[in-house]
Coordinates of C-alpha atoms and ligand atoms in Angstrom, one line a residue:
Chain A
M1 CA -46.2 24.6 1.8
S2 CA -47.9 27.6 1.7
E3 CA -49.1 27.7 4.9
E4 CA -48.4 31.4 5.9
S5 CA -50.0 31.8 9.6
E6 CA -46.9 32.2 12.6
S7 CA -49.2 30.4 15.0
T8 CA -49.1 26.7 13.2
T9 CA -46.4 24.8 15.0
H10 CA -47.5 21.1 15.9
D11 CA -46.0 20.8 19.6
A12 CA -47.2 24.5 20.7
P13 CA -49.1 23.9 23.9
V14 CA -52.8 24.2 22.6
T15 CA -54.1 27.6 24.7
G16 CA -56.9 30.1 24.0
A17 CA -57.8 30.3 20.4
S18 CA -54.9 32.2 18.4
S19 CA -53.9 33.9 21.9
R20 CA -50.0 35.0 21.1
P21 CA -47.9 34.8 24.1
V22 CA -47.2 38.3 25.5
S23 CA -43.4 39.1 24.5
I24 CA -41.0 39.9 27.4
K25 CA -40.1 43.6 28.3
A26 CA -37.1 43.5 30.2
V27 CA -33.9 46.2 30.5
P28 CA -30.8 44.8 29.1
V29 CA -27.7 44.3 30.7
R30 CA -25.4 47.2 30.0
H31 CA -21.9 46.8 28.8
P32 CA -19.9 49.8 29.8
W33 CA -16.5 48.4 29.4
R34 CA -17.6 47.1 25.7
W35 CA -18.1 50.8 24.9
V36 CA -14.8 51.7 26.5
G37 CA -13.3 49.2 24.3
S38 CA -14.6 50.1 21.2
L39 CA -13.6 54.0 22.0
V40 CA -10.3 52.7 22.5
L41 CA -10.1 50.8 19.5
L42 CA -11.7 53.3 17.1
V43 CA -9.1 55.9 18.2
L44 CA -6.0 53.4 17.3
G45 CA -8.0 52.9 14.2
A46 CA -8.2 56.3 12.9
M47 CA -4.2 56.8 14.2
L48 CA -3.8 53.8 12.0
V49 CA -5.7 55.1 8.7
N50 CA -4.0 58.6 9.6
T51 CA 0.0 57.4 9.5
L52 CA -0.9 55.0 6.3
V53 CA -2.9 57.7 4.3
F54 CA -2.5 61.1 5.3
S55 CA 0.8 61.6 7.0
Q56 CA 3.6 62.9 5.0
T57 CA 6.7 61.5 4.3
Q58 CA 9.9 62.4 7.1
Q59 CA 12.5 61.7 4.1
P60 CA 14.2 65.3 3.6
H61 CA 13.9 66.8 0.0
Q62 CA 11.0 64.8 -1.0
S63 CA 7.0 65.2 -1.1
G64 CA 4.1 62.8 -0.6
S65 CA 2.7 60.1 1.5
R66 CA 4.9 58.6 4.2
F67 CA 4.3 54.9 2.7
G68 CA 5.0 56.7 -1.0
W69 CA 1.5 55.2 -2.4
N70 CA 2.1 56.5 -5.7
I71 CA 5.2 54.4 -6.4
V72 CA 3.5 51.2 -5.0
G73 CA 0.7 52.4 -7.6
T74 CA 3.2 52.4 -10.0
Y75 CA 4.8 49.0 -9.8
L76 CA 2.0 47.2 -8.7
F77 CA 1.0 46.3 -12.3
S78 CA 4.3 46.6 -13.9
S79 CA 4.8 43.7 -16.5
Q80 CA 7.8 42.4 -14.0
V81 CA 5.9 42.2 -11.3
L82 CA 3.0 40.9 -13.4
H83 CA 5.1 38.1 -14.9
G84 CA 6.3 37.3 -11.2
V85 CA 2.7 37.2 -10.1
V86 CA 2.2 34.3 -13.0
I87 CA 5.3 32.5 -12.1
T88 CA 3.9 32.1 -8.2
I89 CA 0.6 31.4 -9.0
E90 CA 1.9 28.6 -11.9
L91 CA 4.8 27.1 -9.3
T92 CA 1.7 27.0 -6.2
V93 CA -0.6 25.3 -8.5
I94 CA 2.1 22.8 -10.1
S95 CA 3.0 21.7 -6.5
M96 CA -0.3 21.2 -4.5
V97 CA -1.6 19.7 -7.6
A98 CA 1.2 17.3 -7.7
G99 CA 1.9 17.1 -4.3
I100 CA -1.8 16.3 -3.4
L101 CA -1.6 13.5 -6.0
I102 CA 1.9 12.1 -4.2
G103 CA 0.2 13.0 -1.0
V104 CA -2.7 10.7 -1.6
L105 CA -0.7 7.9 -3.1
L106 CA 1.6 7.9 -0.5
A107 CA -1.3 7.8 2.2
V108 CA -2.7 4.4 0.5
M109 CA 0.8 2.9 0.7
R110 CA 1.4 3.6 4.0
L111 CA -2.4 2.4 5.0
S112 CA -1.2 -0.4 3.1
K113 CA -0.9 -3.8 4.6
S114 CA 2.4 -5.1 3.0
R115 CA 5.3 -3.7 5.4
L116 CA 7.8 -3.0 2.4
I117 CA 5.1 -0.3 0.9
S118 CA 4.3 1.3 4.1
S119 CA 8.2 1.2 5.0
V120 CA 8.9 3.0 1.8
A121 CA 6.1 5.5 2.0
W122 CA 7.3 6.4 5.4
G123 CA 10.8 6.8 4.3
Y124 CA 10.1 9.2 1.7
I125 CA 8.1 10.9 4.1
W126 CA 11.0 11.0 6.5
F127 CA 13.5 12.1 4.2
F128 CA 11.4 15.0 2.4
R129 CA 9.6 16.6 5.7
G130 CA 13.3 15.8 7.7
T131 CA 15.3 18.2 4.9
P132 CA 14.8 21.6 4.6
V133 CA 13.0 22.9 1.2
L134 CA 15.5 25.4 0.4
V135 CA 17.9 22.6 0.4
Q136 CA 15.8 20.5 -1.6
I137 CA 15.2 23.0 -4.2
I138 CA 19.2 23.7 -4.7
F139 CA 19.9 20.3 -4.8
W140 CA 17.2 19.6 -7.7
F141 CA 18.5 22.9 -9.2
N142 CA 22.1 21.4 -9.5
I143 CA 21.4 17.6 -10.0
A144 CA 22.8 17.7 -12.9
A145 CA 26.3 17.6 -11.5
L146 CA 25.4 14.2 -10.3
Y147 CA 23.8 12.6 -13.6
P148 CA 24.6 14.6 -16.5
V149 CA 22.6 12.3 -18.6
L150 CA 19.4 10.7 -18.1
R151 CA 19.2 7.0 -19.3
L152 CA 15.9 4.9 -19.9
G153 CA 16.6 1.2 -21.0
I154 CA 16.8 -2.1 -18.9
P155 CA 18.0 -1.9 -15.6
F156 CA 22.0 -2.4 -15.7
G157 CA 21.4 -3.2 -19.1
P158 CA 21.8 -1.1 -22.2
S159 CA 19.7 2.1 -22.7
L160 CA 17.7 2.7 -25.3
Y161 CA 17.0 6.7 -25.1
T162 CA 19.3 9.5 -23.4
V163 CA 18.8 12.9 -22.8
D164 CA 20.7 16.0 -21.3
V165 CA 19.4 16.9 -17.7
N166 CA 19.9 20.0 -17.8
S167 CA 18.1 20.6 -20.7
I168 CA 15.0 19.4 -19.2
L169 CA 15.6 20.4 -15.3
T170 CA 15.4 24.3 -16.3
P171 CA 15.3 26.5 -13.1
I172 CA 11.6 26.3 -13.1
V173 CA 10.8 22.7 -13.3
A174 CA 13.6 21.8 -11.2
G175 CA 11.5 24.7 -8.3
A176 CA 8.3 22.7 -9.3
L177 CA 10.1 19.4 -8.6
A178 CA 11.5 20.1 -5.2
L179 CA 8.4 21.8 -4.0
S180 CA 5.5 19.2 -5.7
L181 CA 8.3 16.3 -4.1
N182 CA 8.6 18.1 -0.1
E183 CA 5.0 19.1 -0.5
G184 CA 3.3 15.5 -1.0
A185 CA 5.2 14.5 2.1
Y186 CA 3.1 16.7 3.9
M187 CA 0.3 16.2 2.4
S188 CA 0.1 12.6 2.9
E189 CA -0.3 12.9 6.6
I190 CA -3.2 15.2 5.9
V191 CA -4.6 12.6 3.7
R192 CA -3.7 10.0 6.1
A193 CA -5.5 11.2 9.2
G194 CA -8.7 12.2 6.8
I195 CA -8.7 8.5 5.4
I196 CA -8.4 7.0 9.1
S197 CA -10.9 9.2 10.2
V198 CA -13.8 7.1 8.0
D199 CA -15.7 4.5 10.1
E200 CA -14.1 1.2 9.2
G201 CA -17.5 0.3 8.7
Q202 CA -18.0 2.7 5.2
A203 CA -15.4 0.5 3.6
E204 CA -16.7 -2.6 4.4
A205 CA -20.4 -1.7 3.4
A206 CA -18.6 -0.8 0.2
H207 CA -16.7 -4.0 -0.6
S208 CA -20.2 -6.1 0.2
L209 CA -21.4 -4.0 -2.6
G210 CA -18.8 -5.6 -4.6
M211 CA -16.2 -2.5 -5.0
S212 CA -12.8 -3.2 -5.4
R213 CA -10.5 -1.8 -3.2
L214 CA -9.8 1.3 -5.6
S215 CA -13.5 2.3 -5.7
A216 CA -14.4 2.3 -2.0
L217 CA -11.5 4.4 -1.8
R218 CA -12.6 6.9 -4.3
L219 CA -16.3 6.9 -4.1
I220 CA -16.8 6.1 -0.5
V221 CA -13.6 7.0 1.6
L222 CA -12.1 9.9 0.1
P223 CA -15.4 11.7 -0.4
Q224 CA -15.6 11.5 3.4
A225 CA -12.3 12.2 4.1
M226 CA -12.3 15.8 2.2
R227 CA -13.8 16.9 5.3
L228 CA -11.2 16.7 7.2
I229 CA -8.5 17.2 4.8
I230 CA -9.8 20.4 3.2
P231 CA -8.8 23.2 5.9
P232 CA -5.4 21.6 6.5
T233 CA -4.9 21.8 2.8
G234 CA -6.2 25.2 2.5
N235 CA -3.2 26.0 5.3
E236 CA -1.1 23.7 2.9
T237 CA -2.1 26.1 -0.3
I238 CA -1.5 29.4 1.1
S239 CA 1.5 28.4 3.1
M240 CA 2.8 27.3 -0.5
L241 CA 2.0 30.6 -2.1
K242 CA 4.6 31.9 0.1
T243 CA 7.2 28.9 0.5
T244 CA 7.1 29.6 -3.7
S245 CA 9.4 32.5 -3.2
L246 CA 12.5 30.1 -2.1
V247 CA 12.9 29.5 -5.6
S248 CA 14.2 33.0 -6.3
V249 CA 17.9 31.0 -5.0
V250 CA 18.1 29.1 -8.4
A251 CA 17.1 32.6 -10.5
I252 CA 13.6 32.0 -11.1
S253 CA 12.0 35.4 -10.8
D254 CA 8.8 34.7 -9.2
L255 CA 6.9 37.7 -7.6
L256 CA 9.2 38.6 -4.6
Q257 CA 11.9 38.1 -7.1
A258 CA 10.7 40.8 -9.5
T259 CA 9.5 43.1 -6.7
N260 CA 13.4 42.6 -4.9
S261 CA 15.1 43.2 -8.5
I262 CA 13.1 46.1 -9.2
S263 CA 13.7 47.4 -5.7
A264 CA 17.9 46.8 -6.2
Q265 CA 17.6 49.2 -8.7
N266 CA 15.6 52.2 -7.4
Y267 CA 15.9 51.6 -3.7
D268 CA 12.1 51.9 -2.8
V269 CA 12.2 49.0 -1.0
I270 CA 9.2 49.5 1.4
Q271 CA 7.1 50.2 -1.0
L272 CA 8.0 47.0 -3.4
L273 CA 7.5 45.2 -0.1
I274 CA 4.1 46.5 0.1
V275 CA 3.1 45.6 -3.5
A276 CA 4.2 41.7 -2.8
S277 CA 2.2 41.9 0.3
L278 CA -0.7 43.3 -1.6
W279 CA -0.6 40.6 -4.1
Y280 CA 0.1 37.6 -1.6
L281 CA -2.7 39.2 0.3
A282 CA -4.8 39.0 -2.8
M283 CA -4.5 35.8 -4.0
T284 CA -4.6 34.1 -0.4
T285 CA -8.2 36.0 -0.4
V286 CA -9.1 34.2 -3.5
L287 CA -7.9 31.1 -1.7
S288 CA -9.7 31.4 1.2
I289 CA -13.1 31.9 -0.4
G290 CA -12.4 28.9 -2.6
Q291 CA -11.7 27.2 0.3
Y292 CA -14.8 28.1 1.9
Y293 CA -17.0 26.5 -1.1
L294 CA -15.2 23.5 -1.2
E295 CA -15.7 23.1 2.4
R296 CA -19.5 23.9 2.0
H297 CA -19.7 21.1 -1.1
Y298 CA -18.3 18.6 1.1
A299 CA -20.7 19.3 4.2
R300 CA -23.6 17.6 2.1
G301 CA -24.4 14.9 4.3
S302 CA -22.3 15.9 7.4
T303 CA -24.4 19.0 8.6
R304 CA -28.4 19.2 8.6
E305 CA -28.3 22.4 7.0
L306 CA -25.7 23.6 4.6
P307 CA -24.3 27.1 5.7
L308 CA -25.6 29.6 3.4
T309 CA -23.3 31.3 0.8
P310 CA -22.8 34.5 1.1
M311 CA -24.7 35.3 -1.9
Q312 CA -27.5 33.7 -0.5
Q313 CA -27.3 35.5 2.8
L314 CA -27.4 38.7 1.1
K315 CA -31.0 37.7 -1.0
R316 CA -31.9 36.3 2.5
N317 CA -31.2 39.5 4.2
I318 CA -33.1 41.7 1.9
R319 CA -35.8 39.6 1.4
H320 CA -36.4 39.4 5.1
F321 CA -35.2 42.8 6.2
K322 CA -33.0 42.2 9.1
P323 CA -29.7 41.6 9.9
A324 CA -27.7 38.1 9.2
V325 CA -29.9 34.7 9.8
T326 CA -28.2 32.2 11.3
P327 CA -28.2 28.8 9.8
R328 CA -30.3 27.5 12.9
E329 CA -32.6 30.5 13.3
E330 CA -33.1 29.5 9.3
R331 CA -34.1 25.6 9.9
M332 CA -36.4 27.1 12.9
I333 CA -38.0 29.7 10.0
G334 CA -38.0 27.2 7.3
A335 CA -39.6 24.2 9.9
D336 CA -42.9 25.6 9.4
H337 CA -42.7 24.5 5.4
E338 CA -42.0 21.3 5.8
Chain B
M1 CA -21.1 -34.4 -2.1
S2 CA -24.2 -32.9 -4.0
N3 CA -27.3 -33.8 -1.9
A4 CA -30.0 -34.9 -4.5
G5 CA -32.1 -31.7 -5.6
S6 CA -30.9 -28.5 -5.3
T7 CA -27.5 -27.5 -4.2
P8 CA -27.2 -25.6 -0.5
M9 CA -27.0 -21.8 -0.8
V10 CA -24.2 -22.1 1.8
K11 CA -22.8 -25.0 3.0
A12 CA -20.1 -24.8 5.4
E13 CA -17.8 -27.6 6.6
Q14 CA -15.4 -27.9 9.7
V15 CA -15.3 -24.4 8.9
H16 CA -11.9 -22.7 11.2
K17 CA -10.9 -19.0 11.7
S18 CA -8.3 -17.8 14.2
F19 CA -7.2 -14.0 15.0
G20 CA -3.4 -14.7 15.9
S21 CA -4.0 -17.2 18.3
L22 CA -7.4 -16.8 19.2
E23 CA -9.5 -19.5 17.9
V24 CA -12.9 -17.9 16.9
L25 CA -14.5 -20.4 14.8
K26 CA -13.7 -23.9 15.7
G27 CA -15.5 -26.1 13.4
I28 CA -18.6 -24.7 12.0
D29 CA -20.8 -27.1 9.8
L30 CA -23.9 -25.3 8.6
E31 CA -26.4 -25.8 5.5
V32 CA -28.8 -23.3 4.5
A33 CA -30.9 -24.3 1.6
A34 CA -32.4 -21.7 -1.2
G35 CA -35.2 -19.8 0.2
E36 CA -34.2 -20.6 3.6
V37 CA -34.1 -18.1 6.5
M38 CA -32.0 -18.9 8.9
C39 CA -31.6 -17.7 12.3
L40 CA -28.2 -17.4 14.2
I41 CA -28.1 -17.0 17.8
G42 CA -25.4 -16.8 20.4
A43 CA -23.3 -14.7 23.1
S44 CA -21.5 -11.8 22.2
G45 CA -18.3 -13.0 20.9
S46 CA -19.1 -16.5 19.7
G47 CA -18.4 -15.8 16.3
K48 CA -21.6 -15.2 14.9
S49 CA -20.3 -11.8 12.7
T50 CA -17.2 -13.6 11.5
F51 CA -19.1 -16.2 10.3
L52 CA -21.4 -13.8 8.2
R53 CA -18.1 -12.3 7.0
L54 CA -16.7 -15.3 6.1
I55 CA -19.7 -16.0 3.8
N56 CA -19.0 -12.6 2.2
H57 CA -15.4 -13.1 1.4
L58 CA -14.7 -10.1 4.2
E59 CA -12.1 -12.7 5.8
K60 CA -10.6 -16.2 4.9
L61 CA -11.1 -18.9 6.5
D62 CA -8.1 -21.0 7.7
A63 CA -9.3 -24.3 7.0
G64 CA -12.6 -26.4 6.3
R65 CA -15.0 -25.9 3.2
L66 CA -17.2 -23.1 2.6
W67 CA -19.1 -22.9 -0.5
V68 CA -22.2 -20.5 -1.5
D69 CA -24.3 -21.4 -4.0
G70 CA -22.3 -24.6 -5.2
E71 CA -18.9 -22.3 -5.4
L72 CA -16.0 -22.4 -3.1
V73 CA -15.2 -19.3 -1.2
G74 CA -12.1 -17.7 -1.8
Y75 CA -10.7 -20.3 -3.9
R76 CA -11.3 -22.4 -6.9
Q77 CA -10.7 -25.9 -7.3
V78 CA -9.4 -27.4 -10.1
G79 CA -8.6 -31.2 -9.8
D80 CA -7.3 -31.3 -6.6
K81 CA -5.6 -27.9 -6.6
L82 CA -6.7 -24.9 -4.7
Y83 CA -6.3 -21.5 -6.3
E84 CA -6.7 -18.4 -4.3
L85 CA -9.5 -16.0 -5.9
K86 CA -8.0 -12.7 -7.7
D87 CA -9.1 -9.5 -6.4
K88 CA -11.7 -8.9 -9.2
E89 CA -13.5 -12.2 -8.4
I90 CA -14.0 -11.7 -4.7
C91 CA -15.4 -8.6 -6.0
S92 CA -18.0 -10.0 -8.0
K93 CA -18.9 -12.9 -5.8
R94 CA -19.4 -10.3 -2.9
S95 CA -21.8 -8.4 -5.3
E96 CA -23.9 -11.2 -5.1
I97 CA -24.4 -11.3 -1.7
A98 CA -25.9 -8.6 0.3
M99 CA -25.1 -7.8 3.7
V100 CA -26.9 -5.4 6.4
F101 CA -25.1 -4.3 9.1
Q102 CA -25.7 -3.3 13.0
R103 CA -24.7 0.2 12.5
F104 CA -26.7 0.5 8.7
N105 CA -23.0 2.0 7.3
L106 CA -25.0 4.0 4.8
F107 CA -22.9 6.6 3.1
P108 CA -23.5 9.4 4.3
H109 CA -22.2 12.2 1.8
L110 CA -24.7 10.3 -0.7
S111 CA -28.3 11.3 -0.9
V112 CA -30.8 8.1 -0.1
R113 CA -31.1 7.5 -3.9
D114 CA -27.4 7.4 -4.3
N115 CA -26.8 5.3 -1.5
V116 CA -29.5 2.5 -3.3
T117 CA -28.2 3.0 -6.9
I118 CA -24.4 3.3 -6.5
G119 CA -23.8 -0.6 -6.4
P120 CA -26.0 -1.3 -9.6
V121 CA -24.3 2.1 -11.5
K122 CA -20.6 1.5 -9.7
V123 CA -20.5 -2.0 -9.6
K124 CA -23.0 -3.7 -12.2
H125 CA -22.4 -0.9 -14.9
Q126 CA -26.5 -0.1 -14.8
N127 CA -27.6 2.9 -16.4
A128 CA -28.1 5.4 -14.1
K129 CA -31.6 6.4 -14.7
A130 CA -32.7 3.1 -14.9
A131 CA -30.9 2.6 -12.0
A132 CA -32.5 5.4 -10.4
E133 CA -35.9 4.0 -11.4
R134 CA -35.4 1.0 -10.0
A135 CA -34.1 2.9 -6.9
E136 CA -37.7 4.3 -6.2
V137 CA -39.1 0.6 -6.0
F138 CA -36.8 -0.5 -3.7
L139 CA -37.8 2.6 -1.7
E140 CA -41.5 2.1 -2.2
R141 CA -41.1 -1.7 -0.8
V142 CA -39.1 -0.6 2.3
G143 CA -41.7 2.7 2.9
L144 CA -39.9 5.2 2.2
S145 CA -40.1 6.8 -1.4
D146 CA -41.0 10.2 0.2
K147 CA -37.3 10.4 1.0
I148 CA -35.4 9.7 -1.5
K149 CA -34.0 12.9 -1.8
A150 CA -32.9 12.9 1.8
Y151 CA -29.7 12.4 3.6
P152 CA -28.6 9.4 5.5
N153 CA -28.3 11.8 9.1
Q154 CA -31.5 13.0 8.3
L155 CA -33.3 9.9 8.7
S156 CA -34.0 8.2 11.9
G157 CA -32.1 4.5 12.8
G158 CA -35.3 2.4 11.7
Q159 CA -35.5 4.6 8.6
Q160 CA -31.7 4.1 7.6
Q161 CA -32.0 0.3 8.2
R162 CA -34.9 0.1 5.8
V163 CA -32.7 2.1 3.2
A164 CA -29.9 -0.3 4.0
I165 CA -32.2 -3.3 2.9
A166 CA -33.1 -1.2 -0.1
R167 CA -29.8 -0.9 -1.0
A168 CA -29.0 -4.3 -0.3
L169 CA -32.1 -5.5 -2.4
A170 CA -30.8 -3.2 -5.4
M171 CA -27.7 -5.6 -6.2
D172 CA -30.4 -8.5 -6.8
P173 CA -28.6 -10.7 -4.4
K174 CA -29.5 -14.6 -4.3
L175 CA -28.2 -14.5 -0.8
M176 CA -28.6 -11.5 2.1
L177 CA -27.1 -11.2 5.3
F178 CA -28.3 -9.4 8.2
D179 CA -25.7 -8.9 11.2
E180 CA -28.1 -7.7 14.0
P181 CA -30.3 -5.5 12.2
T182 CA -32.3 -4.5 14.9
S183 CA -29.6 -4.2 17.7
A184 CA -28.4 -0.4 17.4
L185 CA -32.3 0.8 16.8
D186 CA -34.9 2.4 19.7
P187 CA -37.1 -0.4 20.8
E188 CA -40.1 1.3 18.9
L189 CA -38.5 1.2 15.8
V190 CA -37.3 -2.2 15.5
G191 CA -40.9 -3.0 14.2
E192 CA -40.7 -1.6 11.0
V193 CA -37.4 -3.2 9.9
L194 CA -38.4 -7.0 11.5
D195 CA -41.6 -6.3 9.0
V196 CA -39.4 -5.7 6.1
M197 CA -37.4 -8.4 6.5
R198 CA -40.5 -10.2 7.1
G199 CA -42.2 -9.1 3.8
L200 CA -38.3 -10.6 2.0
A201 CA -38.5 -13.8 3.5
D202 CA -42.2 -14.1 2.6
E203 CA -41.3 -13.7 -1.1
G204 CA -38.3 -16.5 -0.8
M205 CA -35.2 -14.4 -0.2
T206 CA -32.6 -16.8 1.1
M207 CA -31.3 -15.1 4.4
V208 CA -28.8 -15.6 7.3
V209 CA -29.9 -14.2 10.2
V210 CA -28.2 -12.8 13.5
T211 CA -30.2 -11.7 15.9
H212 CA -31.3 -11.3 19.5
E213 CA -35.3 -10.9 18.4
M214 CA -36.4 -14.2 19.3
G215 CA -39.9 -13.4 18.4
F216 CA -38.7 -13.0 15.0
A217 CA -36.7 -15.7 14.9
R218 CA -39.7 -18.0 15.9
E219 CA -42.0 -17.2 13.2
V220 CA -39.7 -16.0 10.6
G221 CA -36.9 -18.5 10.4
D222 CA -36.8 -21.9 9.1
S223 CA -34.5 -22.9 10.8
L224 CA -32.3 -21.7 14.4
V225 CA -28.4 -21.8 14.8
F226 CA -27.5 -21.2 18.6
M227 CA -23.6 -20.8 18.3
D228 CA -21.1 -21.0 21.3
D229 CA -17.5 -20.1 21.5
G230 CA -17.0 -21.1 18.0
Q231 CA -19.3 -24.1 17.8
V232 CA -22.3 -24.7 16.8
L233 CA -24.0 -26.3 20.1
E234 CA -27.8 -26.5 18.8
R235 CA -29.7 -26.7 15.8
G236 CA -33.4 -27.2 14.8
N237 CA -36.9 -25.9 13.9
P238 CA -37.0 -22.4 16.0
K239 CA -40.4 -23.1 17.7
E240 CA -38.7 -26.4 19.1
V241 CA -35.4 -25.2 19.8
L242 CA -36.9 -22.4 21.9
M243 CA -39.7 -24.5 23.6
N244 CA -36.9 -27.2 24.6
P245 CA -33.7 -26.0 24.5
Q246 CA -31.1 -29.2 25.2
H247 CA -27.8 -27.8 26.4
E248 CA -27.5 -25.6 29.9
R249 CA -25.5 -23.3 27.4
L250 CA -28.6 -22.3 25.6
R251 CA -31.0 -22.1 28.1
S252 CA -29.0 -19.4 30.2
F253 CA -28.3 -17.3 27.0
L254 CA -32.2 -17.6 26.3
S255 CA -33.0 -16.7 30.0
K256 CA -30.7 -13.6 29.4
V257 CA -32.3 -12.6 26.3
L258 CA -35.8 -13.7 26.6
Ligands
ADP1 N1 -10.7 -8.7 12.8 C1 -10.5 -9.1 14.2 N2 -9.5 -9.5 15.0 C2 -9.5 -9.7 15.9 N3 -10.3 -10.4 16.3 C3 -11.4 -10.1 16.3 C4 -11.4 -9.9 14.9 N4 -13.0 -9.7 14.2 C5 -13.4 -10.4 15.7 N5 -12.3 -11.3 16.3 C6 -12.4 -11.4 17.7 O1 -13.6 -12.8 17.6 C7 -14.2 -13.1 18.4 C8 -15.9 -13.2 17.8 O2 -16.2 -12.0 17.2 P1 -17.8 -11.9 16.5 O3 -17.8 -12.8 15.4 O4 -17.5 -10.6 16.2 O5 -18.4 -12.6 17.6 P2 -20.6 -11.6 17.4 O6 -20.9 -11.5 16.1 O7 -20.6 -13.6 18.0 O8 -20.3 -11.1 19.1 C9 -14.4 -12.1 19.3 O9 -13.5 -12.5 20.4 C10 -13.8 -10.7 18.4 O10 -13.3 -10.0 19.6
MG2 MG1 -21.8 -9.5 15.8

């Protein structure tokens, strides 16, 4: 554990006592084109910063920066925009959670031995992937035209309970419903790919312990499938974040709808698009970080060494006073502590 | 039907199994007494794995009868009528029979300890702490108490198979099925797994072992069965069968594996 000497690796050839090999001194290969490339990028970067930050507006009778950052600042945290952000987050979370649940259900149905059940799942996926999500949103928003009242009761028999469809299918519910049902179709294929990637021997071993099919799926197969499911699900979530902007067609004031309605009044179109983009970027960043940690969690048992978290990386660097240590080198450092 | 004395642990009568048009088992008659170690040998494709899978309810038999510990496999008999078992009943029967696979099939996302405890905790609803303590005992028994926190992919093949045996033991099985437990191992790792199995045999565990290790069959097995093309061709005391094979098929098989 606490042996601190550097020359106690077991398989090192036993040479003269405590003689360290002479380290190699050689002239490194020069890379002149890297320098040229770096210089070009530096100039381009400087131009970008200049036009973004320092250049002045070209509009007559106006002053301020070209991009109008002060206007961006004014609206970035305005209540209307913040409200839109909340709506966007709500729709994304609800639709993704519901979409994942529907996706798991459909994936299991598609893998069912019953032809009827797997065909039903196939039909669902065929339909919801085959029609534009925009159409689905508008459809659910207008469903009351087909079914003004919802009846609960005995099929083909009397109804016990009726409810006005328009009163439950508010625009936001219609939007979330459409996005969830649509997302479920996509998620099911992702989940199915994950499930079939897990070796059949895993389910077999679980069954031979006496686990039911559901337990085997939940405790053994899905946790292993996660490694394959998470990256595309991250994609789906980020894509969903932006797809929610489609709900503005049914008069939901999500983020993009909020910024659009502001710019419709003050004509600062570019500035408000920047406001929206900054928020989308911020939310995407948070999601990407979350994805990193989730992936790391489910990597247990599939990689011998977990990748370091950025915090661990930082601590390690401070401790060793040297630049980033890759997990591989880390393993070598750790090797003599085993 | 009940032969005087104790019920056999496994009893097969004219067991048939087909996959589509392929008839894999063509009428197997077998009996494994409680405490017996039966070794099953035969060429690849002769139906050995399928037979083990039938015993463990992982496949359904098409014809014949199969009993484990006096109870019919897959069905419940009431009078003259047979009723198919429900999924839940099948699960509970499986939990009494342990199976060790050629490819170990440890759960890679779980630590060694969790591999051993997941059955007792999730299937038999044992207390998690008690199960963890018992896991240590079983891992000690297979010589791996120092690997309790490791993950399967940090272990050698021989170690993984020993964990798989500990996982099986943790269910307190009354019967253990081994499907070529050493066939995926490097030659120098075979011994450590066979040693553990020999220990189990000495303690009186009932075992059905599909193997190509003739030394193990001869020394540890109480009986030897040679399966060929879905049928039992020869059976008897391992030493006698191996010394004095009656069928040409067995002779040519032995000349290939020995
Ligand atoms: N699930 C299955 N579906 C179709 N054929 C199978 C299945 N399982 C086994 N078989 C076939 O049954 C035969 C016997 O297989 P198996 O019992 O695994 O033999 P062994 O274990 O003796 O090598 C082989 O021809 C194999 O291809
Ligand atoms: Mg086999």
